[in-house]
PDB file of C-alpha atoms in Angstrom:
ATOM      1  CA  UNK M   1     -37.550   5.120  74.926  1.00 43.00           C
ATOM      2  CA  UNK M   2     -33.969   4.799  75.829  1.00 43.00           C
ATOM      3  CA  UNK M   3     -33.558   1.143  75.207  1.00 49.00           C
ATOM      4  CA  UNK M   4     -34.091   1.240  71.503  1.00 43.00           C
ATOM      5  CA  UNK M   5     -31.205   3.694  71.586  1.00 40.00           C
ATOM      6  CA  UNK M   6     -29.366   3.513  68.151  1.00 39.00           C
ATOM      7  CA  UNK M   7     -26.438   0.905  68.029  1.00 40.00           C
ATOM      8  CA  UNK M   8     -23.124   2.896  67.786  1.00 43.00           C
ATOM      9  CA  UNK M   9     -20.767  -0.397  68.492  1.00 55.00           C
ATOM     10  CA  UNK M  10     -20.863  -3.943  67.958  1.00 76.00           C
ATOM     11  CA  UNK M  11     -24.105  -5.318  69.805  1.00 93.00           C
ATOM     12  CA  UNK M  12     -24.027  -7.638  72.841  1.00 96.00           C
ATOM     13  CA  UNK M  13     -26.278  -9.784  74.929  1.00 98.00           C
ATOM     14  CA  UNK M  14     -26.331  -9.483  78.454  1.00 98.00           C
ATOM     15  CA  UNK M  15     -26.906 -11.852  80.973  1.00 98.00           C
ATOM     16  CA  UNK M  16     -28.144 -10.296  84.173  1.00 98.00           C
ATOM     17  CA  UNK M  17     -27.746 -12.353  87.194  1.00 96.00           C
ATOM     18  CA  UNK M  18     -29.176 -12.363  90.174  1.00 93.00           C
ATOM     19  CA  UNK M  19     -29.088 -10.790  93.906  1.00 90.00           C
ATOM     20  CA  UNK M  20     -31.395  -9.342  95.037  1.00 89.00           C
ATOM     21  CA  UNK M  21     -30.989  -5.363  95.845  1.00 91.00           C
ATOM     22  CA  UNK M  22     -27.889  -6.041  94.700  1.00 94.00           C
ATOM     23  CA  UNK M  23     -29.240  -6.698  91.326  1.00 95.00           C
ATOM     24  CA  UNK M  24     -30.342  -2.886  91.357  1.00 96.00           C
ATOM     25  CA  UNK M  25     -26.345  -2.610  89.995  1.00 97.00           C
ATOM     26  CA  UNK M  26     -27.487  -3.702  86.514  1.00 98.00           C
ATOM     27  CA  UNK M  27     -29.495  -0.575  86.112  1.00 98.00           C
ATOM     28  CA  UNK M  28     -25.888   1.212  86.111  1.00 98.00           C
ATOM     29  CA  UNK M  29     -24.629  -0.913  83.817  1.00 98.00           C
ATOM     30  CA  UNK M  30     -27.781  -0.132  81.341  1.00 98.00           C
ATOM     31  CA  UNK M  31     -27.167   3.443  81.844  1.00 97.00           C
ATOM     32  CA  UNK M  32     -23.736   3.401  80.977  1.00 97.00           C
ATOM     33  CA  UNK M  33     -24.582   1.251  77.966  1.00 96.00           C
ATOM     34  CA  UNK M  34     -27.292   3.886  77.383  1.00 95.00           C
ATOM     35  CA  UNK M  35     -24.764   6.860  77.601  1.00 95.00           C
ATOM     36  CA  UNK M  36     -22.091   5.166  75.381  1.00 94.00           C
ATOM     37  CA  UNK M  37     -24.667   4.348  72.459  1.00 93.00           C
ATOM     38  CA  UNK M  38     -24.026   1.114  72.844  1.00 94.00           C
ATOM     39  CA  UNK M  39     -27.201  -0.599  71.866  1.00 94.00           C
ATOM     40  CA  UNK M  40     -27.854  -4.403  72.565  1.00 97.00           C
ATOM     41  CA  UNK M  41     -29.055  -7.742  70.672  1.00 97.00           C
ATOM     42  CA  UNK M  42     -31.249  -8.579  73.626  1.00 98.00           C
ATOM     43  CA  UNK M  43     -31.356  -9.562  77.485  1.00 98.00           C
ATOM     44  CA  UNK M  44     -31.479 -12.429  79.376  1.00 98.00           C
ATOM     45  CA  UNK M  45     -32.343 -12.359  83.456  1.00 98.00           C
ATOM     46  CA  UNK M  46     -32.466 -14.706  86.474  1.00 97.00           C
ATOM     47  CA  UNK M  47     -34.398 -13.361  89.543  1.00 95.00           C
ATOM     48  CA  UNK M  48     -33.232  -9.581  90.325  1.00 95.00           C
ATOM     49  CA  UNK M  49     -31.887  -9.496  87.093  1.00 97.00           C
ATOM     50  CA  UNK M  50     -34.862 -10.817  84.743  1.00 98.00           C
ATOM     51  CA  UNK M  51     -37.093  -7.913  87.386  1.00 97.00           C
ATOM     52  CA  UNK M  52     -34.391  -5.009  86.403  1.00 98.00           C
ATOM     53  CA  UNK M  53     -34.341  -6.411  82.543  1.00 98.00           C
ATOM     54  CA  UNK M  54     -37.966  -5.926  82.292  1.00 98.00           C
ATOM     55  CA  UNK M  55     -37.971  -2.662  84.256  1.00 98.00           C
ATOM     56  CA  UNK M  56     -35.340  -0.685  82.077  1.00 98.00           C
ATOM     57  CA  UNK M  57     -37.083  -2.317  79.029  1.00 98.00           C
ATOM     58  CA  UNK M  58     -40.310  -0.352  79.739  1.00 97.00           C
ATOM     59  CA  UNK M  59     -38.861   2.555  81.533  1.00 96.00           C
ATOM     60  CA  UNK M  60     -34.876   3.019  80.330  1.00 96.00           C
ATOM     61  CA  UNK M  61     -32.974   3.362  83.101  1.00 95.00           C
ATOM     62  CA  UNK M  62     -33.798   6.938  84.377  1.00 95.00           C
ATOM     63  CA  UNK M  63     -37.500   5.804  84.723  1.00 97.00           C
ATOM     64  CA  UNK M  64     -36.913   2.064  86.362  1.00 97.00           C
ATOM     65  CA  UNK M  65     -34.174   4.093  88.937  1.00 96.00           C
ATOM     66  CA  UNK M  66     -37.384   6.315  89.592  1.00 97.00           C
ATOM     67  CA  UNK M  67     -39.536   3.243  90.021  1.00 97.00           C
ATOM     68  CA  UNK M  68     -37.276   1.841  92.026  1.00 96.00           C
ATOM     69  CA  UNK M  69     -37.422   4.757  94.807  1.00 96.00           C
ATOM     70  CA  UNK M  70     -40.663   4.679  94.228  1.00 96.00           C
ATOM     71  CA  UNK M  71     -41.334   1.047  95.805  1.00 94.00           C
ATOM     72  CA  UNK M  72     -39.054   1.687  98.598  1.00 92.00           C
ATOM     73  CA  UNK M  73     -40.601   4.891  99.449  1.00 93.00           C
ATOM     74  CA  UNK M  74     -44.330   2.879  99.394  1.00 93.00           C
ATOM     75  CA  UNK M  75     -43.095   0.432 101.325  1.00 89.00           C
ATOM     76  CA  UNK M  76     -43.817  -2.672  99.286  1.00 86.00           C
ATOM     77  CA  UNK M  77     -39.814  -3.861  99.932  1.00 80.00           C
ATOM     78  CA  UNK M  78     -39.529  -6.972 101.836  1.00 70.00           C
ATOM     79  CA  UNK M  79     -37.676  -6.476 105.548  1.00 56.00           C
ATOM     80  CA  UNK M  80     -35.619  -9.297 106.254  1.00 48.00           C
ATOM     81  CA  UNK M  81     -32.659  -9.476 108.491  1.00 46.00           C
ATOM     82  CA  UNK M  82     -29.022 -11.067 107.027  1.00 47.00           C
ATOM     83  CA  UNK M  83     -29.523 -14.723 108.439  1.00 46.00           C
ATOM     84  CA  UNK M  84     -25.765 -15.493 107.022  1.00 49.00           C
ATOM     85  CA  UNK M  85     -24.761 -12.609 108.971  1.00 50.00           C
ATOM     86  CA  UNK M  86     -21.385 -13.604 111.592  1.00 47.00           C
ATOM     87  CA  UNK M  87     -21.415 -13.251 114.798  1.00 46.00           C
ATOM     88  CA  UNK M  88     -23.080 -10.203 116.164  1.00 44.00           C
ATOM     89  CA  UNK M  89     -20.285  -7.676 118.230  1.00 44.00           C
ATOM     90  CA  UNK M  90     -22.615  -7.182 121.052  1.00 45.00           C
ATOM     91  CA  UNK M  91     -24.638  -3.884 121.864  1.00 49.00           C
ATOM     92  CA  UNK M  92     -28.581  -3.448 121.744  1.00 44.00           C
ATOM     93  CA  UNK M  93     -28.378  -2.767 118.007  1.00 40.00           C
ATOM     94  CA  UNK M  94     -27.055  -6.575 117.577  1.00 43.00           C
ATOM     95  CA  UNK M  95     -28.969  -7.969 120.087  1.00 46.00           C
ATOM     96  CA  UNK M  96     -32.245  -6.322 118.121  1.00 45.00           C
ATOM     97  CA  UNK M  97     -30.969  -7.890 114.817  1.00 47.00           C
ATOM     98  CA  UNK M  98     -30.295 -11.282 116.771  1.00 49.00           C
ATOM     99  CA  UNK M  99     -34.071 -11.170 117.931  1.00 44.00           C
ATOM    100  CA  UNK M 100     -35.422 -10.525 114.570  1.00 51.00           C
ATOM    101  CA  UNK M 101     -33.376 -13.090 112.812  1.00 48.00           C
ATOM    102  CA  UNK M 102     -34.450 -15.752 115.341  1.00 47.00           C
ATOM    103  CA  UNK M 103     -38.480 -14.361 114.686  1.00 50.00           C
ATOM    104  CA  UNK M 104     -37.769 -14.754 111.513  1.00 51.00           C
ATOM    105  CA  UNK M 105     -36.601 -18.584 111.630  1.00 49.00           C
ATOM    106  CA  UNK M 106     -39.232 -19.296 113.610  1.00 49.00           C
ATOM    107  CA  UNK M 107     -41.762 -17.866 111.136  1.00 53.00           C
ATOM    108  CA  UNK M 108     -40.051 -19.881 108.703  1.00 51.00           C
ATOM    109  CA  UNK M 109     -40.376 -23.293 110.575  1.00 49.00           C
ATOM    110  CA  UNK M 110     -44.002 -22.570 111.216  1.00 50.00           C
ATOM    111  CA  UNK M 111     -45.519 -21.130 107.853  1.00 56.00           C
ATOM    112  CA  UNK M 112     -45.038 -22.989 104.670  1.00 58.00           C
ATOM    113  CA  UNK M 113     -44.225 -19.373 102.946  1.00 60.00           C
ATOM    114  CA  UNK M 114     -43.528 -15.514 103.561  1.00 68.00           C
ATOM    115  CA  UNK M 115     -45.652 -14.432 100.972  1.00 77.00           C
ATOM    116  CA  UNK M 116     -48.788 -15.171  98.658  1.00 84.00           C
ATOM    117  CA  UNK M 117     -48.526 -14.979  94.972  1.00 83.00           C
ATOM    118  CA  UNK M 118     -51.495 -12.098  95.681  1.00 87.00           C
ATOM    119  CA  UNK M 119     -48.878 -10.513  97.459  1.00 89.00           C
ATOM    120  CA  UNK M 120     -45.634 -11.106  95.271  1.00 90.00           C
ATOM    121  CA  UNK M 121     -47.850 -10.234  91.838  1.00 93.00           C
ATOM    122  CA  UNK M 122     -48.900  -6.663  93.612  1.00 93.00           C
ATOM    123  CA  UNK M 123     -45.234  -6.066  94.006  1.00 93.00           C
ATOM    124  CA  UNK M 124     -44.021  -7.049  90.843  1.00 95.00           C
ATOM    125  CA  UNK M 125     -47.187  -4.954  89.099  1.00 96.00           C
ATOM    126  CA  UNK M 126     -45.893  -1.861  90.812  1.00 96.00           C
ATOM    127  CA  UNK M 127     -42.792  -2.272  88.835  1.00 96.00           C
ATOM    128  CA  UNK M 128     -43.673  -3.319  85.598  1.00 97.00           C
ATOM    129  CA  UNK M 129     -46.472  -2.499  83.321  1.00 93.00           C
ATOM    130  CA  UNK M 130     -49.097  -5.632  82.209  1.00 94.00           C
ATOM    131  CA  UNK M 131     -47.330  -6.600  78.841  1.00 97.00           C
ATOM    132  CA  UNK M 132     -46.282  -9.868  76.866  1.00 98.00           C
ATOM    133  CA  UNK M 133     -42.539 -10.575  76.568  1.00 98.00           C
ATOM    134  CA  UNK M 134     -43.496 -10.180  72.876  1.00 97.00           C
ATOM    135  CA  UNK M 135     -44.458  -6.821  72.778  1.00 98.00           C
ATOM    136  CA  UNK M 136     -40.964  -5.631  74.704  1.00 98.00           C
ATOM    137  CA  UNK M 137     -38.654  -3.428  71.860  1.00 97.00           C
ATOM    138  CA  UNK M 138     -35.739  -6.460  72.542  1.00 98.00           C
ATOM    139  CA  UNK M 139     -35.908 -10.105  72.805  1.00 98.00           C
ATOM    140  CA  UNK M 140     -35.754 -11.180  76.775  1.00 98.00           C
ATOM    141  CA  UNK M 141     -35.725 -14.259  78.960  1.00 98.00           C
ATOM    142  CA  UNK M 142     -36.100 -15.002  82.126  1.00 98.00           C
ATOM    143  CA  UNK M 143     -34.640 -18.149  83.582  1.00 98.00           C
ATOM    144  CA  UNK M 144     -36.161 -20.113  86.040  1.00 98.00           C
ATOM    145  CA  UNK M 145     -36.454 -23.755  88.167  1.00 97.00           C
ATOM    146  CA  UNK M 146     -38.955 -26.388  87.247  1.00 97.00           C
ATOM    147  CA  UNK M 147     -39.470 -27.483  90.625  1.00 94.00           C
ATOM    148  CA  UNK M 148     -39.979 -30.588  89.670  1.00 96.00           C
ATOM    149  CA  UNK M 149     -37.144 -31.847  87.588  1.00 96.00           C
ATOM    150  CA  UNK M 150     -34.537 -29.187  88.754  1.00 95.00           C
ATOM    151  CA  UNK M 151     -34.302 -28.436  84.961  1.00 97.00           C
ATOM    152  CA  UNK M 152     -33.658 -24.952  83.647  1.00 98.00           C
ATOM    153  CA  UNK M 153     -36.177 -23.625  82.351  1.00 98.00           C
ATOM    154  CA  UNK M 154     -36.354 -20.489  80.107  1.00 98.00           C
ATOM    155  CA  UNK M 155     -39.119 -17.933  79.817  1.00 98.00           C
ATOM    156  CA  UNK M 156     -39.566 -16.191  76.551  1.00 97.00           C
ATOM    157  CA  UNK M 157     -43.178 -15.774  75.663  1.00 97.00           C
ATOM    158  CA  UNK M 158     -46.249 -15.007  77.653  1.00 97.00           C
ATOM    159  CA  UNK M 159     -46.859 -12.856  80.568  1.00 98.00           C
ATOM    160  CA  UNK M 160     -44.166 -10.301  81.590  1.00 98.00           C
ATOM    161  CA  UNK M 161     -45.049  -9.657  85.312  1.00 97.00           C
ATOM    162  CA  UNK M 162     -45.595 -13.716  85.522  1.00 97.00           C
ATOM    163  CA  UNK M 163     -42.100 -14.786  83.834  1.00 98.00           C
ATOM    164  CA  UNK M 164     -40.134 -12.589  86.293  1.00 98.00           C
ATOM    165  CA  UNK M 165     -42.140 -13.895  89.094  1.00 96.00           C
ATOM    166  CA  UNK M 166     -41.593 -17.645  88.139  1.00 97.00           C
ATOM    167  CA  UNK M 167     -37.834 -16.375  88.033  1.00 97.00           C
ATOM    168  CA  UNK M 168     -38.189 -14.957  91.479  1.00 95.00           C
ATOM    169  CA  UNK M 169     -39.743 -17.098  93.367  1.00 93.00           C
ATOM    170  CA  UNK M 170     -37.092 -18.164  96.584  1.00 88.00           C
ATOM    171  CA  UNK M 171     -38.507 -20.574  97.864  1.00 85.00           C
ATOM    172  CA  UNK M 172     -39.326 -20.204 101.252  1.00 78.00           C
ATOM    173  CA  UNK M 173     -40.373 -17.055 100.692  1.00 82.00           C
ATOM    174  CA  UNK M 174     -42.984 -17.724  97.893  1.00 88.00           C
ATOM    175  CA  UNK M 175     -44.448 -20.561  96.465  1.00 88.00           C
ATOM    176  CA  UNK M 176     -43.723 -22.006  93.226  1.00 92.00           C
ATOM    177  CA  UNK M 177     -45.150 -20.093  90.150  1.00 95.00           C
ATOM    178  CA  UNK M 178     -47.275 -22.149  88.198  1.00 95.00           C
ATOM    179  CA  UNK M 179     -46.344 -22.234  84.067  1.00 96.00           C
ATOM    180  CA  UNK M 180     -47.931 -24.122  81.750  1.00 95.00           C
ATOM    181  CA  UNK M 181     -48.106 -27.002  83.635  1.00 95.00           C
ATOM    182  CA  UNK M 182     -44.996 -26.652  85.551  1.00 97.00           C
ATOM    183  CA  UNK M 183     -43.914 -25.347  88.881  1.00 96.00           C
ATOM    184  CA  UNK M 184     -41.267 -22.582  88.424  1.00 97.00           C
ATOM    185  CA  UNK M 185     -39.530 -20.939  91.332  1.00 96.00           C
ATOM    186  CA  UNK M 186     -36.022 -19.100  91.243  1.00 95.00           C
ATOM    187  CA  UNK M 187     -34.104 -19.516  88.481  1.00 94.00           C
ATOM    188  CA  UNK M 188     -30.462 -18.971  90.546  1.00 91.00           C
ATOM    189  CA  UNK M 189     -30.901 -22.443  91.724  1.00 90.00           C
ATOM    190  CA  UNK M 190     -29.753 -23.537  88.745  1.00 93.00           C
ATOM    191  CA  UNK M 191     -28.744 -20.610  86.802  1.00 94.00           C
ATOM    192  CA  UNK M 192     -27.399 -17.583  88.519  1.00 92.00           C
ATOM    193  CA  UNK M 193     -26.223 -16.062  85.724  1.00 95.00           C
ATOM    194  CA  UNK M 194     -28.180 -17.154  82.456  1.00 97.00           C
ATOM    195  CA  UNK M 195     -24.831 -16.785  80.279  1.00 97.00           C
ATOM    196  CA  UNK M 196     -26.712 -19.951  77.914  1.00 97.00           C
ATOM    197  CA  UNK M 197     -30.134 -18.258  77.981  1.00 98.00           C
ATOM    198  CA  UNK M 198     -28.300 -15.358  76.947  1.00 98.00           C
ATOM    199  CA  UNK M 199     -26.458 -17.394  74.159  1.00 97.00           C
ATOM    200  CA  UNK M 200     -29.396 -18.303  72.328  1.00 97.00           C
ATOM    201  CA  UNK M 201     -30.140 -14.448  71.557  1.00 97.00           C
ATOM    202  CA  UNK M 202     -26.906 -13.956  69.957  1.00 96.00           C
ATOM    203  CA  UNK M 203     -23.020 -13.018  70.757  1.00 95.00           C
ATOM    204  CA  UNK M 204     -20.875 -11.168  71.959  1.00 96.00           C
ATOM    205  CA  UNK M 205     -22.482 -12.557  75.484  1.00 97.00           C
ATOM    206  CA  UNK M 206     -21.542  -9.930  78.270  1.00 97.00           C
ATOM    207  CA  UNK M 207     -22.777 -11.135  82.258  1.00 97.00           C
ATOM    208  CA  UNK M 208     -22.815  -8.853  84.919  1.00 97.00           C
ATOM    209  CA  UNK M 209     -22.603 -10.663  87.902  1.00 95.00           C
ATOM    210  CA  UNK M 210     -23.982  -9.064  91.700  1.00 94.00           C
ATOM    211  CA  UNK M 211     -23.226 -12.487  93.437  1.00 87.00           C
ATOM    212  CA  UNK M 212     -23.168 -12.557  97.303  1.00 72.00           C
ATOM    213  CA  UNK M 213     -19.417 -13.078  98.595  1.00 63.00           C
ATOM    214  CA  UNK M 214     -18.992 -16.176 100.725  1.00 57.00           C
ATOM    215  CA  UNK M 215     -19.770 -15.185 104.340  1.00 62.00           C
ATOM    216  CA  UNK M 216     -16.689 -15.492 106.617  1.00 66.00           C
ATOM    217  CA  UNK M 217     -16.544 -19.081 109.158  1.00 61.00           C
ATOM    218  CA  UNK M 218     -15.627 -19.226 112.593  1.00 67.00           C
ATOM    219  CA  UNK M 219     -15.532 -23.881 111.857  1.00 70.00           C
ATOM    220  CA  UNK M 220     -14.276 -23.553 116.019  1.00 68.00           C
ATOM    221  CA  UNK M 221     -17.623 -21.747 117.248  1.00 70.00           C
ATOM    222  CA  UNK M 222     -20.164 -21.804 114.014  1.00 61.00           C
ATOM    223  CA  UNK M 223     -23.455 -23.492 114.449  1.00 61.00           C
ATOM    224  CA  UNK M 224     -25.078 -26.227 112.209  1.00 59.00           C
ATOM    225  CA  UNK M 225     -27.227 -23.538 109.978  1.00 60.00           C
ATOM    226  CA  UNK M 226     -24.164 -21.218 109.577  1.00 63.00           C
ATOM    227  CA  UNK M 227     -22.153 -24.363 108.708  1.00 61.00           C
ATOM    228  CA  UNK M 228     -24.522 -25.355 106.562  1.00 63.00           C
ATOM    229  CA  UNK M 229     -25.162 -22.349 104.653  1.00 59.00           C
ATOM    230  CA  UNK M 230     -21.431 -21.718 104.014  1.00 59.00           C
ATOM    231  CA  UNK M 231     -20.817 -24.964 102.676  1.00 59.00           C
ATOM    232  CA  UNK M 232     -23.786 -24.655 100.065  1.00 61.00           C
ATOM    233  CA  UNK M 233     -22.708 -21.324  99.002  1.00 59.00           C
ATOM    234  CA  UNK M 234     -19.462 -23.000  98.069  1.00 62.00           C
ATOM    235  CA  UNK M 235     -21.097 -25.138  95.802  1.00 61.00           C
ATOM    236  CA  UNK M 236     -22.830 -21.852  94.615  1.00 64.00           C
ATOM    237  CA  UNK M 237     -19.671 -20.178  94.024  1.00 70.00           C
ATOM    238  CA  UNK M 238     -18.090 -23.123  92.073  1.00 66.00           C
ATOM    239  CA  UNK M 239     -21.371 -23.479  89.654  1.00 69.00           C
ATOM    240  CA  UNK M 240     -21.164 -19.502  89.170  1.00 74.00           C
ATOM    241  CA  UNK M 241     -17.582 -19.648  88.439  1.00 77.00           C
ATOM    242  CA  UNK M 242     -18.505 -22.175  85.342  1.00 83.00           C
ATOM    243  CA  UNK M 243     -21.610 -19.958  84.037  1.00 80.00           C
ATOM    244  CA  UNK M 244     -18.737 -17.288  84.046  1.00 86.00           C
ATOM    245  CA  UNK M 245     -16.509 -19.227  81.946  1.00 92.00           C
ATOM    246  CA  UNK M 246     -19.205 -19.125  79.242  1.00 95.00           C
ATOM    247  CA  UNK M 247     -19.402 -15.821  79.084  1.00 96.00           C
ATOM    248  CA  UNK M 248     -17.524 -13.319  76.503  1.00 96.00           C
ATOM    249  CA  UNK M 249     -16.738 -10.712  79.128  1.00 96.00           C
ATOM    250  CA  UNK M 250     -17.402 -10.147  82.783  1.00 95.00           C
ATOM    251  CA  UNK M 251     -19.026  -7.137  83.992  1.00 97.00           C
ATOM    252  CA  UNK M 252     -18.966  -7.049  88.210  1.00 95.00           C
ATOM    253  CA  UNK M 253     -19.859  -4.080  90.339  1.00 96.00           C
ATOM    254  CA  UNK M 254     -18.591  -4.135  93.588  1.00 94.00           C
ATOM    255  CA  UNK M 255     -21.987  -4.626  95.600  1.00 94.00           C
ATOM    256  CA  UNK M 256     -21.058  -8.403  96.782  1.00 87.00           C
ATOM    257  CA  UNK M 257     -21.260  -7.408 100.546  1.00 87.00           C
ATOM    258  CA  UNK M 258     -24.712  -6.026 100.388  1.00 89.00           C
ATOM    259  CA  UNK M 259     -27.255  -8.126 101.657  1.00 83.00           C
ATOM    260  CA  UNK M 260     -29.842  -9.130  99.042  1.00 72.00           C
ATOM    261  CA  UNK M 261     -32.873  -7.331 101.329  1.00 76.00           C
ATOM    262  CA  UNK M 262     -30.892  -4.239 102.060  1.00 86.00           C
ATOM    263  CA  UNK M 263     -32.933  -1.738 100.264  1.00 84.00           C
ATOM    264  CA  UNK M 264     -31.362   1.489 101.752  1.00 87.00           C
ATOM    265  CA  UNK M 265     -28.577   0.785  99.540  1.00 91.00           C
ATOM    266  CA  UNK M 266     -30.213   1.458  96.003  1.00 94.00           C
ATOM    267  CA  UNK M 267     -28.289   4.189  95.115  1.00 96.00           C
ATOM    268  CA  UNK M 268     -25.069   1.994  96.672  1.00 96.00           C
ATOM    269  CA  UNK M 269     -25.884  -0.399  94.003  1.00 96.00           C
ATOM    270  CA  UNK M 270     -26.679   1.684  91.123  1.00 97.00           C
ATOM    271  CA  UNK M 271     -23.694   3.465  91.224  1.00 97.00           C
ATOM    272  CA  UNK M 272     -21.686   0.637  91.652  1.00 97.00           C
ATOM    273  CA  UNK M 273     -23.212  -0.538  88.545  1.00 98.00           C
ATOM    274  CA  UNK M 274     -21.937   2.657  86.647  1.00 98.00           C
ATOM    275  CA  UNK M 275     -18.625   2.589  87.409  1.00 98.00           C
ATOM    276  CA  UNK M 276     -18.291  -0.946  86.985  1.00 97.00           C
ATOM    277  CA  UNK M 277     -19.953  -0.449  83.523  1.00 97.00           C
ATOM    278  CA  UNK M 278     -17.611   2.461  82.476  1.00 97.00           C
ATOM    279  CA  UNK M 279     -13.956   0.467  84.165  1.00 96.00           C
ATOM    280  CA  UNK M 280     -15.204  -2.354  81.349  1.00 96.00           C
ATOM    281  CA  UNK M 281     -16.457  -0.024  78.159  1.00 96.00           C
ATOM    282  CA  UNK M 282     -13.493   1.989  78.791  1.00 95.00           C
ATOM    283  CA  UNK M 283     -10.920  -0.968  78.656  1.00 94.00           C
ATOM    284  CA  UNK M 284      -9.676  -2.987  75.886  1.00 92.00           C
ATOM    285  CA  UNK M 285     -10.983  -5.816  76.424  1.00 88.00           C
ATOM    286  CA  UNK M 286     -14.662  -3.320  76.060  1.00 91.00           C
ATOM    287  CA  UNK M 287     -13.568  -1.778  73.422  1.00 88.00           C
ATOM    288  CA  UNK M 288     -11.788  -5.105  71.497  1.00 87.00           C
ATOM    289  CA  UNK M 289     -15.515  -6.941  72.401  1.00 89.00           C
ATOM    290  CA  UNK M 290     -17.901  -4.275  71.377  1.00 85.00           C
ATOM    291  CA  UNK M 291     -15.927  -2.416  67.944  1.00 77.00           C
TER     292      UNK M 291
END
C-alpha cells in the first residue's frame, strides 16, 4: 500500500483540517507526498480531514480518489445549498437556490437533525473499511468536541469508522456521537486544524489548511443570520490563524471558495491539493523542513 511508502526525506506529521469537500484537497497533498517519497511520522484529522486521513490510510491516494467518485456517483453525498451564500443576482436559477435554502432553514427549525447516526455510519462505511485505529500502518487521530465541556478531545484508539464520525458530527446535521461516556460532535469547533493533536505524534508538524474564506457583507442590507454568521466566522478565522502559528509549515490549496457540500468539485479540490503540495515540496522552506 502506498502509505507505507519508504521515507526518502526527513518525516513529518500532518495535520489535516477540516472543510468539507474541500477537505478532498488533502488527498493531493498525500499524492504528492506519495510521488516525492516523502514518507510520514503519522496523521492527525478534524472532520473532512480525519475522513480523508483514514481513507488514504486504507486505500493510498489513487484508491480513496476512486472511492471518492465512487460515493458521489451512488449518491450517498449530502445536497445542501450555500446558506452563507450573498445575495442572489436574480434569474430562476437564484430564485431556485433561494427556495431551497429557505426549505432547508425551515427543515432545520423543525427537526432536531438532518441525519441519523444509521444514516451517517452507512456513509462513512462506504468509505472506509471496519478497522481499529490500531491496526492502521501509521499512528492517527481524530479530533473532536465533547459536547459537554467544549473540551478537545482526541481520538486515537478504538473504532475507525466511529472516531471519524465523532469528528464529523456538525451539529445540526447529526447528533452527537456517543464515546465512552462522552458526547463527541465536530472537532472544528474547537480545533480546525489539529496542529497539537498532530504534535503529540512527532515533528516537523506540517497543516494543510482547506478553511472557508470569510463570506463578503453588505452591514447596509444584510439580515440578522447573514450578520450573524459573518461575525462568528471571524472568530473562526482568528482561532485558525493561532492553530496556524503552531504549525512548522503551512500547506493551503486554493479551494477556500468552494462550498463545503459542493461535491461536483472533487476533482477541483484534488488538484488543488497537488499543486499546492508540489509549490511547498518544491520550495525552500519544503526542502529546508523535510532534508
Amino acid at each position: 500500500m502506498t502509505a507505507t511508502a519508504p521515507m526518502l526525506s526527513a518525516a513529518p506529521v500532518l495535520a489535516l483540517g477540516g472543510g468539507g469537500v474541500r477537505g478532498l484537497a488533502h488527498l493531493g497533498v498525500l499524492a504528492e507526498f506519495e510521488a516525492a517519497g516523502v514518507g510520514l511520522k503519522g496523521l492527525a484529522g478534524t472532520s473532512s480531514g480525519a475522513l480523508m486521513a483514514a481513507l488514504w490510510l486504507t486505500r493510498g491516494s489513487v484508491g480513496a480518489i476512486a472511492r471518492v467518485h465512487e460515493f458521489v456517483r451512488a449518491g450517498l453525498a449530502i445536497s445542501m445549498p450555500d446558506l452563507a451564500a450573498g445575495r442572489a443576482s436574480g434569474g430562476w436559477w437564484a430564485r431556485l437556490e433561494r427556495v431551497r435554502s429557505l426549505g432547508l432553514l425551515a427543515r432545520l427549525l423543525l427537526r432536531r437533525n438532518l441525519m441519523s447516526h444509521h444514516e451517517m455510519l452507512r456513509r462513512i462505511g462506504f468509505l472506509l473499511e471496519d478497522l481499529q485505529i490500531e491496526e492502521l500502518p501509521l499512528p492517527f487521530v481524530a479530533v473532536a468536541t465533547d459536547n459537554a465541556s467544549g473540551r478537545e478531545i482526541r481520538l486515537r484508539h478504538g473504532s475507525v469508522r466511529l472516531a471519524v464520525a465523532a469528528s464529523s458530527a456538525m451539529p445540526g446535521v447529526v447528533a452527537p456521537v456517543h464515546w465512552d461516556g462522552l458526547r463527541l460532535q465536530d472537532g472544528g469547533a474547537v480545533a480546525e486544524i489539529p496542529v497539537a493533536a498532530a504534535r503529540e505524534l512527532g515533528s516537523p508538524v506540517v497543516a494543510v489548511e482547506v478553511s472557508e474564506e470569510l463570506p463578503t457583507a453588505d452591514p447596509d442590507r444584510d439580515r440578522l443570520p447573514r450578520a450573524m454568521f459573518r461575525a462568528a466566522a471571524m472568530g473562526w478565522q482568528a482561532l485558525r490563524q493561532r492553530l496556524l502559528a503552531e504549525a512548522d509549515a503551512v500547506i493551503a490549496p486554493a479551494v477556500n471558495d468552494l462550498h463545503w457540500a459542493d461535491y461536483g468539485a472533487v476533482d477541483h479540490a484534488v488538484e488543488a491539493g497537488r499543486r499546492a503540495a508540489r509549490a511547498f515540496l518544491a520550495s525552500e522552506a519544503g526542502a529546508r523542513l523535510l532534508r
